[in-house]
Short mmCIF file of C-alpha atoms in Angstrom, two decimals:
data_model
loop_
_atom_site.label_atom_id
_atom_site.label_comp_id
_atom_site.label_asym_id
_atom_site.label_seq_id
_atom_site.Cartn_x
_atom_site.Cartn_y
_atom_site.Cartn_z
CA MET A 167 44.01 32.71 49.47
CA GLY A 168 44.74 34.43 52.95
CA CYS A 169 44.64 38.13 53.55
CA CYS A 170 46.46 40.83 51.51
CA GLY A 171 48.64 43.15 53.37
CA SER A 172 48.03 46.22 51.30
CA LYS A 173 45.13 48.57 51.55
CA GLU A 174 43.01 50.20 48.92
CA ALA A 175 43.62 54.04 48.84
CA LYS A 176 40.47 55.98 49.51
CA ALA A 177 39.52 58.80 47.13
CA PRO A 178 38.99 62.29 48.65
CA ALA A 179 35.39 63.32 49.30
CA ASN A 180 35.61 66.00 46.63
CA GLY A 181 36.56 63.50 43.99
CA GLY A 182 40.10 64.91 43.65
CA PRO A 183 43.12 62.75 42.65
CA VAL A 184 44.48 60.06 45.10
CA GLY A 185 48.07 60.63 46.10
CA HIS A 186 50.49 62.67 44.08
CA VAL A 187 49.15 62.72 40.57
CA ALA A 188 50.11 65.31 38.18
CA ALA A 189 47.41 67.75 37.21
CA ALA A 190 45.77 67.08 33.94
CA PRO A 191 46.43 69.70 31.24
CA GLN A 192 43.67 72.07 30.48
CA SER A 193 41.85 71.33 27.45
CA GLY A 194 40.14 74.05 25.15
CA TYR A 195 40.92 77.78 25.77
CA SER A 196 42.74 79.50 28.73
CA GLY A 197 40.88 82.05 30.93
CA ASN A 198 41.85 84.91 28.46
CA ALA A 199 39.05 85.11 25.81
CA HIS A 200 41.49 86.45 23.26
CA ALA A 201 44.26 83.92 23.80
CA VAL A 202 45.11 81.46 21.11
CA PRO A 203 44.25 77.86 21.86
CA ALA A 204 46.87 76.08 23.89
CA ARG A 205 46.45 72.95 21.87
CA ALA A 206 44.27 72.21 18.85
CA HIS A 207 41.90 69.01 19.14
CA GLN A 208 43.50 66.17 17.35
CA PRO A 209 41.16 63.60 15.42
CA LEU A 210 40.57 60.39 17.19
CA PRO A 211 42.44 57.34 15.84
CA PRO A 212 40.36 54.98 13.63
CA PRO A 213 38.78 51.97 15.47
CA PRO A 214 40.78 48.75 15.21
CA ILE A 215 39.96 46.54 12.30
CA PRO A 216 38.10 43.30 13.48
CA GLN A 217 40.57 40.36 13.09
CA PRO A 218 39.14 37.37 11.23
CA ALA A 219 39.05 34.10 13.06
CA PRO A 220 42.17 31.93 12.29
CA VAL A 221 41.84 29.82 9.21
CA VAL A 222 42.44 26.18 10.02
CA SER A 223 42.94 24.16 6.88
CA GLY A 224 43.09 20.52 6.47
CA ASN A 225 41.58 17.45 4.88
CA GLU A 226 37.86 17.32 5.40
CA ASP A 227 38.08 13.71 6.33
CA ASN A 228 39.79 14.98 9.45
CA LEU A 229 37.09 17.31 10.60
CA TYR A 230 35.19 16.19 13.59
CA LEU A 231 32.17 17.54 15.67
CA ALA A 232 32.24 17.66 19.38
CA LEU A 233 29.54 15.53 20.96
CA TYR A 234 30.07 16.69 24.54
CA ASP A 235 31.79 19.42 26.58
CA TYR A 236 35.35 18.62 27.61
CA ALA A 237 37.26 20.83 30.13
CA ALA A 238 41.16 20.42 29.94
CA ARG A 239 42.43 18.30 32.79
CA ALA A 240 46.17 18.78 31.97
CA GLU A 241 48.42 21.31 30.29
CA ASP A 242 48.42 19.46 27.00
CA ASP A 243 44.66 18.96 26.85
CA LEU A 244 42.25 20.99 24.72
CA THR A 245 39.05 22.49 26.14
CA PHE A 246 36.05 22.39 23.81
CA LYS A 247 32.20 22.64 23.79
CA LYS A 248 29.61 20.37 22.32
CA GLY A 249 29.09 21.53 18.73
CA ASP A 250 32.71 22.77 18.19
CA LYS A 251 34.46 21.74 15.05
CA LEU A 252 37.82 20.16 15.40
CA LEU A 253 40.70 19.22 13.04
CA VAL A 254 42.22 15.99 14.11
CA LEU A 255 45.96 16.04 13.57
CA ASN A 256 47.10 12.76 14.93
CA GLN A 257 45.08 9.66 15.71
CA SER A 258 48.09 7.29 16.48
CA ASP A 259 46.93 6.83 20.08
CA GLY A 260 43.49 5.37 19.75
CA ASP A 261 42.05 6.85 23.04
CA TRP A 262 43.59 10.44 22.91
CA TRP A 263 43.90 12.38 19.56
CA GLN A 264 45.77 15.57 18.95
CA ALA A 265 43.45 18.13 17.50
CA GLN A 266 42.96 21.73 16.70
CA LEU A 267 39.94 23.81 17.33
CA VAL A 268 38.62 25.39 13.95
CA SER A 269 37.38 28.54 15.79
CA SER A 270 40.49 29.50 17.58
CA GLY A 271 43.41 27.53 16.21
CA GLN A 272 44.38 26.15 19.68
CA LYS A 273 45.91 22.69 19.81
CA GLY A 274 45.85 19.85 22.37
CA PHE A 275 44.78 16.37 23.20
CA ILE A 276 41.17 15.29 23.14
CA PRO A 277 39.40 12.13 24.19
CA SER A 278 38.56 10.38 20.95
CA ASN A 279 35.20 9.06 22.19
CA TYR A 280 34.07 12.67 22.63
CA VAL A 281 33.89 13.46 18.84
CA ALA A 282 32.46 12.10 15.56
CA LYS A 283 33.40 12.67 11.98
CA MET A 284 31.49 15.60 10.46
CA GLN A 285 28.46 14.61 8.29
CA SER A 286 28.58 11.06 9.74
CA ILE A 287 25.57 9.45 11.47
CA GLN A 288 27.74 9.25 14.64
CA ALA A 289 27.41 13.10 14.62
CA GLU A 290 23.60 13.12 14.61
CA ASP A 291 21.79 13.83 17.91
CA TRP A 292 19.46 10.82 17.37
CA PHE A 293 22.13 8.26 16.80
CA HIS A 294 23.06 6.17 19.88
CA GLY A 295 25.42 3.61 18.33
CA ARG A 296 25.63 0.06 19.75
CA ILE A 297 23.14 0.06 22.65
CA LYS A 298 20.78 -2.68 23.46
CA ARG A 299 17.05 -2.56 23.10
CA GLN A 300 16.54 -2.59 26.79
CA ASP A 301 18.88 0.37 27.22
CA ALA A 302 17.08 2.32 24.39
CA GLU A 303 13.73 1.72 26.14
CA LYS A 304 15.26 3.03 29.45
CA VAL A 305 16.62 6.26 28.00
CA LEU A 306 13.51 6.96 25.98
CA LEU A 307 11.31 6.43 29.05
CA LEU A 308 13.53 8.76 31.18
CA CYS A 309 14.11 11.43 28.65
CA GLY A 310 11.33 11.50 26.27
CA GLN A 311 8.00 12.93 25.43
CA HIS A 312 5.46 11.32 23.16
CA GLY A 313 7.23 10.83 19.87
CA SER A 314 10.84 11.05 21.09
CA PHE A 315 13.13 8.73 19.26
CA LEU A 316 16.60 7.30 18.63
CA ILE A 317 18.41 5.15 16.07
CA ARG A 318 20.78 2.38 17.18
CA GLU A 319 22.62 -0.35 15.50
CA SER A 320 20.81 -3.63 15.29
CA GLU A 321 21.70 -6.24 17.83
CA SER A 322 20.61 -9.23 15.67
CA LYS A 323 21.34 -7.91 12.14
CA PRO A 324 24.81 -6.48 11.82
CA GLY A 325 24.75 -3.59 9.24
CA ASP A 326 21.20 -2.86 9.82
CA TYR A 327 19.59 -0.31 12.33
CA SER A 328 16.66 -0.02 14.58
CA LEU A 329 14.42 2.88 15.20
CA SER A 330 13.06 3.10 18.83
CA VAL A 331 10.07 5.42 19.30
CA LYS A 332 8.29 6.47 22.52
CA GLU A 333 4.47 6.06 22.32
CA GLY A 334 2.80 7.25 25.55
CA ASP A 335 4.29 5.11 28.30
CA ALA A 336 5.68 2.42 25.94
CA VAL A 337 8.45 2.20 23.43
CA LYS A 338 8.10 0.60 19.93
CA HIS A 339 10.94 -0.68 17.78
CA TYR A 340 11.21 -0.83 14.06
CA HIS A 341 13.78 -2.57 12.03
CA ILE A 342 15.57 -0.27 9.42
CA ARG A 343 16.88 -2.52 6.55
CA ARG A 344 19.01 -1.78 3.51
CA MET A 345 18.30 -2.36 -0.19
CA ASP A 346 20.84 -3.82 -2.55
CA ASP A 347 21.65 -0.18 -3.62
CA GLY A 348 22.54 0.80 -0.12
CA SER A 349 19.27 2.88 0.73
CA TYR A 350 17.26 2.51 3.80
CA PHE A 351 13.63 1.48 4.37
CA ILE A 352 11.08 0.56 7.10
CA ALA A 353 8.34 -0.21 4.71
CA ARG A 354 9.53 -1.41 1.34
CA ARG A 355 7.21 0.94 -0.61
CA ILE A 356 9.56 3.82 0.15
CA ALA A 357 13.32 3.96 0.61
CA PHE A 358 15.77 6.65 1.48
CA SER A 359 19.35 7.35 0.44
CA THR A 360 20.31 8.32 3.96
CA LEU A 361 19.20 7.72 7.57
CA ALA A 362 18.77 11.58 7.95
CA GLU A 363 16.28 11.58 4.96
CA LEU A 364 14.35 8.71 6.66
CA VAL A 365 14.25 10.68 9.86
CA GLN A 366 13.06 13.82 8.09
CA HIS A 367 10.30 11.88 6.33
CA TYR A 368 8.86 10.43 9.44
CA LYS A 369 9.05 13.63 11.20
CA VAL A 370 6.60 15.14 8.83
CA ALA A 371 4.18 12.29 9.11
CA ALA A 372 3.88 8.98 10.95
CA ASP A 373 3.18 7.23 7.60
CA GLY A 374 2.54 3.90 9.19
CA LEU A 375 4.62 4.31 12.33
CA CYS A 376 2.91 4.43 15.73
CA VAL A 377 3.49 8.22 15.92
CA ALA A 378 5.26 10.82 13.89
CA LEU A 379 8.85 11.42 15.15
CA ARG A 380 9.37 14.54 17.21
CA GLU A 381 12.56 15.39 19.19
CA PRO A 382 15.44 13.05 19.23
CA CYS A 383 16.41 11.55 22.51
CA LYS A 384 19.92 13.00 23.07
CA GLN A 385 22.69 11.08 24.72
CA THR A 386 23.11 12.67 28.27
CA ASP A 387 25.55 10.24 29.74
CA VAL A 388 29.07 11.61 29.08
CA PRO A 389 31.35 8.69 28.24
CA ASP A 390 34.36 7.76 30.40
CA THR A 391 37.84 8.69 29.18
CA VAL A 392 40.57 6.15 29.14
CA GLY A 393 42.65 7.34 31.98
CA LEU A 394 42.74 10.76 33.56
CA SER A 395 44.46 12.36 30.55
CA HIS A 396 46.71 11.81 27.60
CA SER A 397 49.87 12.39 29.82
CA THR A 398 48.78 9.93 32.55
CA LYS A 399 47.43 7.15 30.41
CA ASP A 400 50.63 5.15 30.12
CA HIS A 401 52.40 6.74 33.11
CA TRP A 402 50.07 5.82 35.95
CA GLU A 403 52.52 6.28 38.79
CA ILE A 404 51.64 9.90 39.53
CA SER A 405 52.85 12.62 41.90
CA ARG A 406 51.13 12.56 45.38
CA GLU A 407 51.31 16.32 45.18
CA THR A 408 48.66 16.26 42.45
CA ILE A 409 46.21 14.67 44.67
CA ARG A 410 44.17 16.68 47.31
CA LEU A 411 41.91 14.69 49.58
CA LEU A 412 38.65 16.36 50.24
CA ARG A 413 36.27 14.11 52.16
CA LYS A 414 36.37 10.75 53.79
CA LEU A 415 33.83 8.35 52.28
CA GLY A 416 34.47 5.16 54.36
CA SER A 417 37.01 2.76 55.63
CA GLY A 418 37.54 -0.91 55.34
CA GLN A 419 39.79 -4.00 55.83
CA PHE A 420 42.54 -2.49 53.52
CA GLY A 421 42.33 1.16 54.27
CA GLU A 422 40.17 4.29 53.75
CA VAL A 423 38.25 5.67 50.82
CA TRP A 424 38.22 9.49 50.08
CA GLU A 425 36.67 11.84 47.61
CA GLY A 426 39.66 13.76 46.06
CA ILE A 427 40.68 15.99 43.23
CA TRP A 428 43.53 15.44 40.77
CA ASN A 429 45.50 18.22 39.26
CA GLY A 430 42.83 20.73 40.49
CA THR A 431 40.54 19.71 37.77
CA THR A 432 39.14 16.19 38.10
CA ASN A 433 37.13 14.51 40.94
CA VAL A 434 38.41 11.15 41.76
CA ALA A 435 38.07 8.50 44.47
CA VAL A 436 41.22 7.81 46.44
CA LYS A 437 41.79 4.58 48.35
CA THR A 438 44.63 4.65 50.91
CA LEU A 439 46.35 1.24 51.57
CA LYS A 440 47.07 0.52 55.16
CA ALA A 441 50.71 -0.22 55.94
CA GLY A 442 51.13 -4.06 56.30
CA SER A 443 47.95 -4.95 54.56
CA MET A 444 49.82 -5.97 51.47
CA GLU A 445 53.34 -6.34 50.16
CA PRO A 446 54.35 -3.28 48.04
CA SER A 447 55.66 -5.62 45.24
CA GLU A 448 52.44 -7.67 45.34
CA PHE A 449 50.33 -4.52 45.26
CA LEU A 450 52.19 -3.05 42.19
CA LYS A 451 51.98 -6.40 40.32
CA GLU A 452 48.20 -6.60 40.82
CA ALA A 453 47.72 -2.79 40.13
CA ALA A 454 49.36 -3.36 36.79
CA VAL A 455 46.86 -6.04 35.89
CA MET A 456 43.91 -4.14 37.13
CA LYS A 457 44.83 -1.08 35.10
CA LYS A 458 44.35 -3.25 31.98
CA LEU A 459 40.84 -4.08 32.96
CA ARG A 460 38.55 -1.75 30.93
CA HIS A 461 34.76 -2.14 30.83
CA PRO A 462 31.87 0.23 31.18
CA LYS A 463 30.61 -1.75 34.20
CA LEU A 464 33.94 -1.83 36.05
CA ILE A 465 35.35 1.06 38.12
CA GLN A 466 38.43 2.37 36.22
CA LEU A 467 41.73 2.45 37.77
CA PHE A 468 43.38 5.72 36.86
CA ALA A 469 46.67 5.83 38.72
CA VAL A 470 48.62 5.00 41.90
CA CYS A 471 51.04 6.74 44.30
CA THR A 472 53.61 4.43 45.66
CA ASP A 473 56.42 6.71 46.66
CA GLN A 474 55.61 6.36 50.37
CA MET A 475 52.96 4.98 52.69
CA PRO A 476 50.02 5.03 52.75
CA PHE A 477 49.84 3.98 48.98
CA TYR A 478 47.05 5.76 46.98
CA ILE A 479 44.82 4.05 44.45
CA ILE A 480 43.22 6.55 42.29
CA THR A 481 39.80 5.57 40.66
CA GLU A 482 36.80 7.15 39.05
CA LEU A 483 34.34 8.65 41.50
CA MET A 484 30.77 7.47 41.48
CA LYS A 485 28.19 10.08 42.64
CA ASN A 486 25.85 7.96 44.71
CA GLY A 487 28.49 5.86 46.44
CA SER A 488 28.05 2.18 47.26
CA LEU A 489 25.06 0.24 46.17
CA LEU A 490 24.47 -0.84 49.82
CA ASP A 491 24.34 2.71 51.12
CA TYR A 492 22.17 3.64 47.99
CA LEU A 493 19.68 0.86 48.76
CA HIS A 494 19.30 2.02 52.34
CA ASP A 495 18.63 5.59 51.25
CA LYS A 496 17.60 6.95 47.78
CA GLY A 497 17.37 3.43 46.35
CA ARG A 498 14.39 2.57 48.46
CA ALA A 499 12.18 4.28 45.69
CA LEU A 500 13.50 1.79 43.01
CA ARG A 501 11.07 -0.88 41.85
CA LEU A 502 11.69 -4.35 40.56
CA PRO A 503 12.45 -3.39 36.81
CA GLN A 504 15.12 -0.86 37.98
CA LEU A 505 16.72 -3.38 40.38
CA ILE A 506 16.68 -6.14 37.73
CA ASP A 507 18.46 -3.58 35.27
CA MET A 508 21.11 -2.83 37.90
CA ALA A 509 21.69 -6.71 38.57
CA ALA A 510 22.15 -7.05 34.69
CA GLN A 511 24.74 -4.31 34.80
CA ILE A 512 26.61 -5.93 37.46
CA ALA A 513 26.48 -9.33 35.66
CA SER A 514 27.93 -7.54 32.53
CA GLY A 515 30.95 -6.36 34.34
CA MET A 516 31.49 -9.76 35.93
CA ALA A 517 31.02 -11.45 32.52
CA TYR A 518 33.99 -9.38 31.40
CA LEU A 519 35.95 -10.43 34.40
CA GLU A 520 35.08 -13.92 33.57
CA LEU A 521 36.35 -13.45 30.06
CA GLN A 522 39.68 -12.19 31.40
CA ASN A 523 40.11 -15.15 33.78
CA PHE A 524 39.85 -12.70 36.75
CA ILE A 525 38.02 -13.56 39.92
CA HIS A 526 36.71 -10.95 42.28
CA ARG A 527 36.44 -12.90 45.63
CA ASP A 528 34.40 -10.11 47.41
CA LEU A 529 31.32 -9.47 45.20
CA ALA A 530 28.61 -7.73 47.38
CA ALA A 531 26.34 -4.69 47.29
CA ARG A 532 29.02 -2.84 49.34
CA ASN A 533 31.60 -3.19 46.63
CA VAL A 534 29.30 -2.04 43.74
CA LEU A 535 29.25 1.78 43.03
CA VAL A 536 26.29 3.64 41.74
CA GLY A 537 26.43 6.76 39.60
CA GLU A 538 23.79 8.90 37.84
CA ASN A 539 20.70 7.16 36.39
CA ASN A 540 21.32 4.07 38.41
CA VAL A 541 24.58 3.21 36.50
CA CYS A 542 26.28 0.42 38.41
CA LYS A 543 29.88 -0.56 38.38
CA VAL A 544 31.70 -3.39 40.12
CA GLY A 545 34.59 -1.97 42.29
CA ASP A 546 36.89 -2.77 45.22
CA PHE A 547 39.35 -5.23 43.69
CA GLY A 548 41.26 -5.59 47.12
CA LEU A 549 40.72 -9.34 47.12
CA SER A 550 40.88 -9.86 43.34
CA ARG A 551 43.18 -12.31 41.74
CA LEU A 552 44.11 -13.10 38.07
CA VAL A 553 43.87 -16.92 37.60
CA GLU A 554 46.54 -18.17 35.29
CA ASN A 555 46.49 -21.65 33.70
CA GLU A 556 44.08 -22.94 36.38
CA ASN A 557 40.47 -22.32 37.10
CA GLU A 558 40.71 -21.71 40.70
CA TYR A 559 42.76 -19.79 43.33
CA THR A 560 43.73 -21.19 46.70
CA ALA A 561 43.88 -18.39 49.30
CA LYS A 562 46.63 -18.20 52.01
CA GLU A 563 45.74 -19.84 55.18
CA GLY A 564 44.37 -17.26 57.67
CA ALA A 565 42.80 -15.09 54.96
CA LYS A 566 39.65 -13.30 55.97
CA PHE A 567 36.44 -13.41 53.74
CA PRO A 568 32.88 -12.31 54.22
CA ILE A 569 31.28 -15.69 55.11
CA LYS A 570 27.72 -14.81 54.15
CA TRP A 571 28.58 -13.98 50.61
CA THR A 572 31.30 -16.67 50.20
CA ALA A 573 30.62 -19.98 48.38
CA PRO A 574 30.93 -23.11 50.54
CA GLU A 575 34.06 -24.49 48.76
CA ALA A 576 35.71 -21.24 49.11
CA ALA A 577 34.75 -20.70 52.72
CA MET A 578 35.59 -24.32 53.79
CA MET A 579 38.55 -25.03 51.51
CA ASN A 580 39.81 -21.63 50.43
CA ARG A 581 39.17 -22.60 46.76
CA PHE A 582 38.05 -19.56 44.73
CA SER A 583 36.93 -19.54 41.10
CA ILE A 584 34.57 -17.36 38.91
CA LYS A 585 31.95 -19.89 39.96
CA SER A 586 32.47 -18.88 43.62
CA ASP A 587 31.90 -15.28 42.39
CA VAL A 588 28.65 -16.65 40.76
CA TRP A 589 27.47 -17.80 44.27
CA SER A 590 28.21 -14.30 45.64
CA PHE A 591 26.19 -12.77 42.92
CA GLY A 592 23.18 -14.76 43.92
CA VAL A 593 23.56 -13.31 47.49
CA LEU A 594 23.88 -9.96 46.01
CA LEU A 595 20.49 -10.39 44.29
CA THR A 596 19.00 -10.85 47.70
CA GLU A 597 20.51 -7.69 48.77
CA LEU A 598 18.86 -5.81 45.77
CA VAL A 599 15.28 -7.10 46.25
CA THR A 600 15.43 -6.54 50.07
CA TYR A 601 17.06 -3.02 49.85
CA GLY A 602 20.26 -3.98 51.54
CA ARG A 603 19.20 -6.51 54.08
CA VAL A 604 21.95 -8.61 55.60
CA PRO A 605 21.83 -12.08 54.06
CA TYR A 606 20.74 -15.05 56.19
CA PRO A 607 18.93 -12.77 58.67
CA GLY A 608 19.20 -14.08 62.31
CA MET A 609 21.97 -16.50 61.52
CA THR A 610 25.59 -16.28 62.63
CA ASN A 611 28.59 -17.02 60.26
CA ALA A 612 29.06 -20.44 61.84
CA GLU A 613 25.34 -21.30 61.50
CA VAL A 614 25.42 -20.16 57.91
CA LEU A 615 28.52 -22.36 57.06
CA GLN A 616 26.91 -25.36 58.86
CA GLN A 617 23.42 -24.97 57.31
CA VAL A 618 24.60 -24.29 53.82
CA GLU A 619 26.97 -27.39 53.85
CA ARG A 620 23.83 -29.37 54.81
CA GLY A 621 21.91 -28.04 51.72
CA TYR A 622 20.19 -25.01 53.18
CA ARG A 623 19.39 -22.20 50.84
CA MET A 624 17.83 -18.81 51.72
CA PRO A 625 14.14 -18.72 51.04
CA ALA A 626 12.76 -16.23 48.39
CA PRO A 627 12.59 -12.66 49.84
CA PRO A 628 9.01 -11.39 50.02
CA GLY A 629 7.72 -10.26 46.59
CA THR A 630 10.51 -12.03 44.61
CA PRO A 631 9.27 -13.36 41.27
CA GLU A 632 9.63 -17.13 41.04
CA SER A 633 11.82 -16.72 37.95
CA LEU A 634 14.11 -14.47 39.73
CA TYR A 635 14.42 -16.85 42.73
CA GLN A 636 15.28 -19.62 40.30
CA ILE A 637 18.21 -17.47 39.16
CA MET A 638 19.38 -17.28 42.71
CA LEU A 639 19.09 -21.00 43.30
CA ASP A 640 21.02 -21.53 40.18
CA CYS A 641 23.76 -19.38 41.55
CA TRP A 642 23.79 -21.53 44.78
CA LYS A 643 24.13 -24.97 43.29
CA ALA A 644 26.47 -27.11 45.45
CA ASN A 645 28.61 -28.26 42.41
CA PRO A 646 30.44 -25.01 41.17
CA GLU A 647 30.38 -26.36 37.60
CA GLU A 648 26.62 -26.51 37.49
CA ARG A 649 26.33 -22.85 38.33
CA PRO A 650 25.70 -20.55 35.29
CA ARG A 651 28.30 -18.34 33.56
CA PHE A 652 28.02 -14.60 34.05
CA GLU A 653 27.41 -14.18 30.37
CA ALA A 654 24.25 -16.30 30.82
CA LEU A 655 23.14 -14.44 33.88
CA GLN A 656 23.62 -11.22 32.06
CA TRP A 657 21.30 -12.02 29.21
CA ARG A 658 18.75 -13.67 31.50
CA LEU A 659 18.48 -10.52 33.49
CA GLU A 660 18.48 -8.29 30.46
CA ASP A 661 15.55 -10.23 28.89
CA PHE A 662 13.70 -10.49 32.21
CA PHE A 663 10.93 -8.06 31.22
CA VAL A 664 11.21 -8.33 27.48
CA ASN A 665 7.99 -7.97 25.57
CA THR A 666 8.58 -10.17 22.45
CA ASP A 667 5.90 -8.09 20.56
CA SER A 668 7.84 -4.84 20.98
CA TYR A 669 9.33 -5.10 17.37
CA THR A 670 7.04 -4.05 14.60
CA GLU A 671 8.36 -5.64 11.39
CA ALA A 672 8.48 -3.73 8.17
CA ASN A 673 5.86 -5.68 6.61
CA ASN A 674 3.42 -4.75 9.38
CA VAL A 675 3.88 -1.03 8.43
CA SER A 676 1.33 -0.07 5.92
#
């Protein structure tokens, strides 16, 4: 940081001492051959005895294995590496646990979703927990070689599991069922006391599977933490001094968006709120509601800075920016299956808002953020509203809305509901399949309002499957109550390419 005023002293050319250094005493004998040694050689001290690693004792039930690397973000956090063993000391906070590293004895807080109990199936590389069949196929096709596999919890049969295996360019699924004695089997003729034993058996030979199991498909997506750290989870008004703005990413109706860093450790997105764009009390009320919204497909609100203008809204940072920009650039290489998967992710986030009686009011590709591996999250809650007791929200007169994405009852009468968000989602689908084309090409906002009111609907974009266009038309029904729920849209999109023959039942395995 800056220049240092002092300069290094230069050693003389002959290698002599620098500055005024006392001459070293002569070792050995003096110049007189008959002189007595000035000082006898002393034996060297013994080398230090290696100190054993600190012994951390505790109940084995509280021993956990780190599934991911974690670098401490705050002073009371604990840094650890994947594979480290930790003794959990306090689990009273479900999201952040107090723990101790077995190797060093260091203590601190850790995100609870980064660890799993020792000897549990959650600690196995091949176990992926409660993920959908479509997600299993996606990760196997991305990560795997022939014979790559994972085990997940069964969607349709709670308590059972499914084995997903990559065979060439396809993925096969096998139900893992349980006997009355608790053992596991794929084929009834052979059962195993643990899932680990089952995996080991099918690694040795296929024994009726499509291929012998090879390397497990490991989880690469690091889970989100709840909040920035334990210290900020419930204290979300943070000091402005802890935020450093790095790079401006964009600007909009309510302010600017920056890439920033919190506490010198954690990359974040920072939204600055323009003075006069919203009453401070109204902003704080809505931010408090937004902080409670937690879903894997929603951008997480971490904290706010409201001590002075401009207000800061601190959220998670997504690597690839807005979906709209992504579709214009790297996303042009995406094909229909990937685009449908992204649509399903967005519908999943909106289904959660639907369940929470929350309406977005500005759902569009520009307000969806994209991370690694095409992970999509709904963001920009600048126009969002919690709907209490009623199913719709009436906007203030003079409020501005993006006409081409707005449902007719909202654009004409300022009446917003989750069903008007469904209309916007149908428009977003056209953005996806056209790689970010502006909706209603060649039409002005006034023409769109007039034509939609008369029953006009956008034609199917070129190359759009009829079944996908039907989903768009369902979203654009004139009567809001006839539009589908986001929950239904989610499963329709998730099942869009499902191969009903992809499961191999146990009795088909010889």
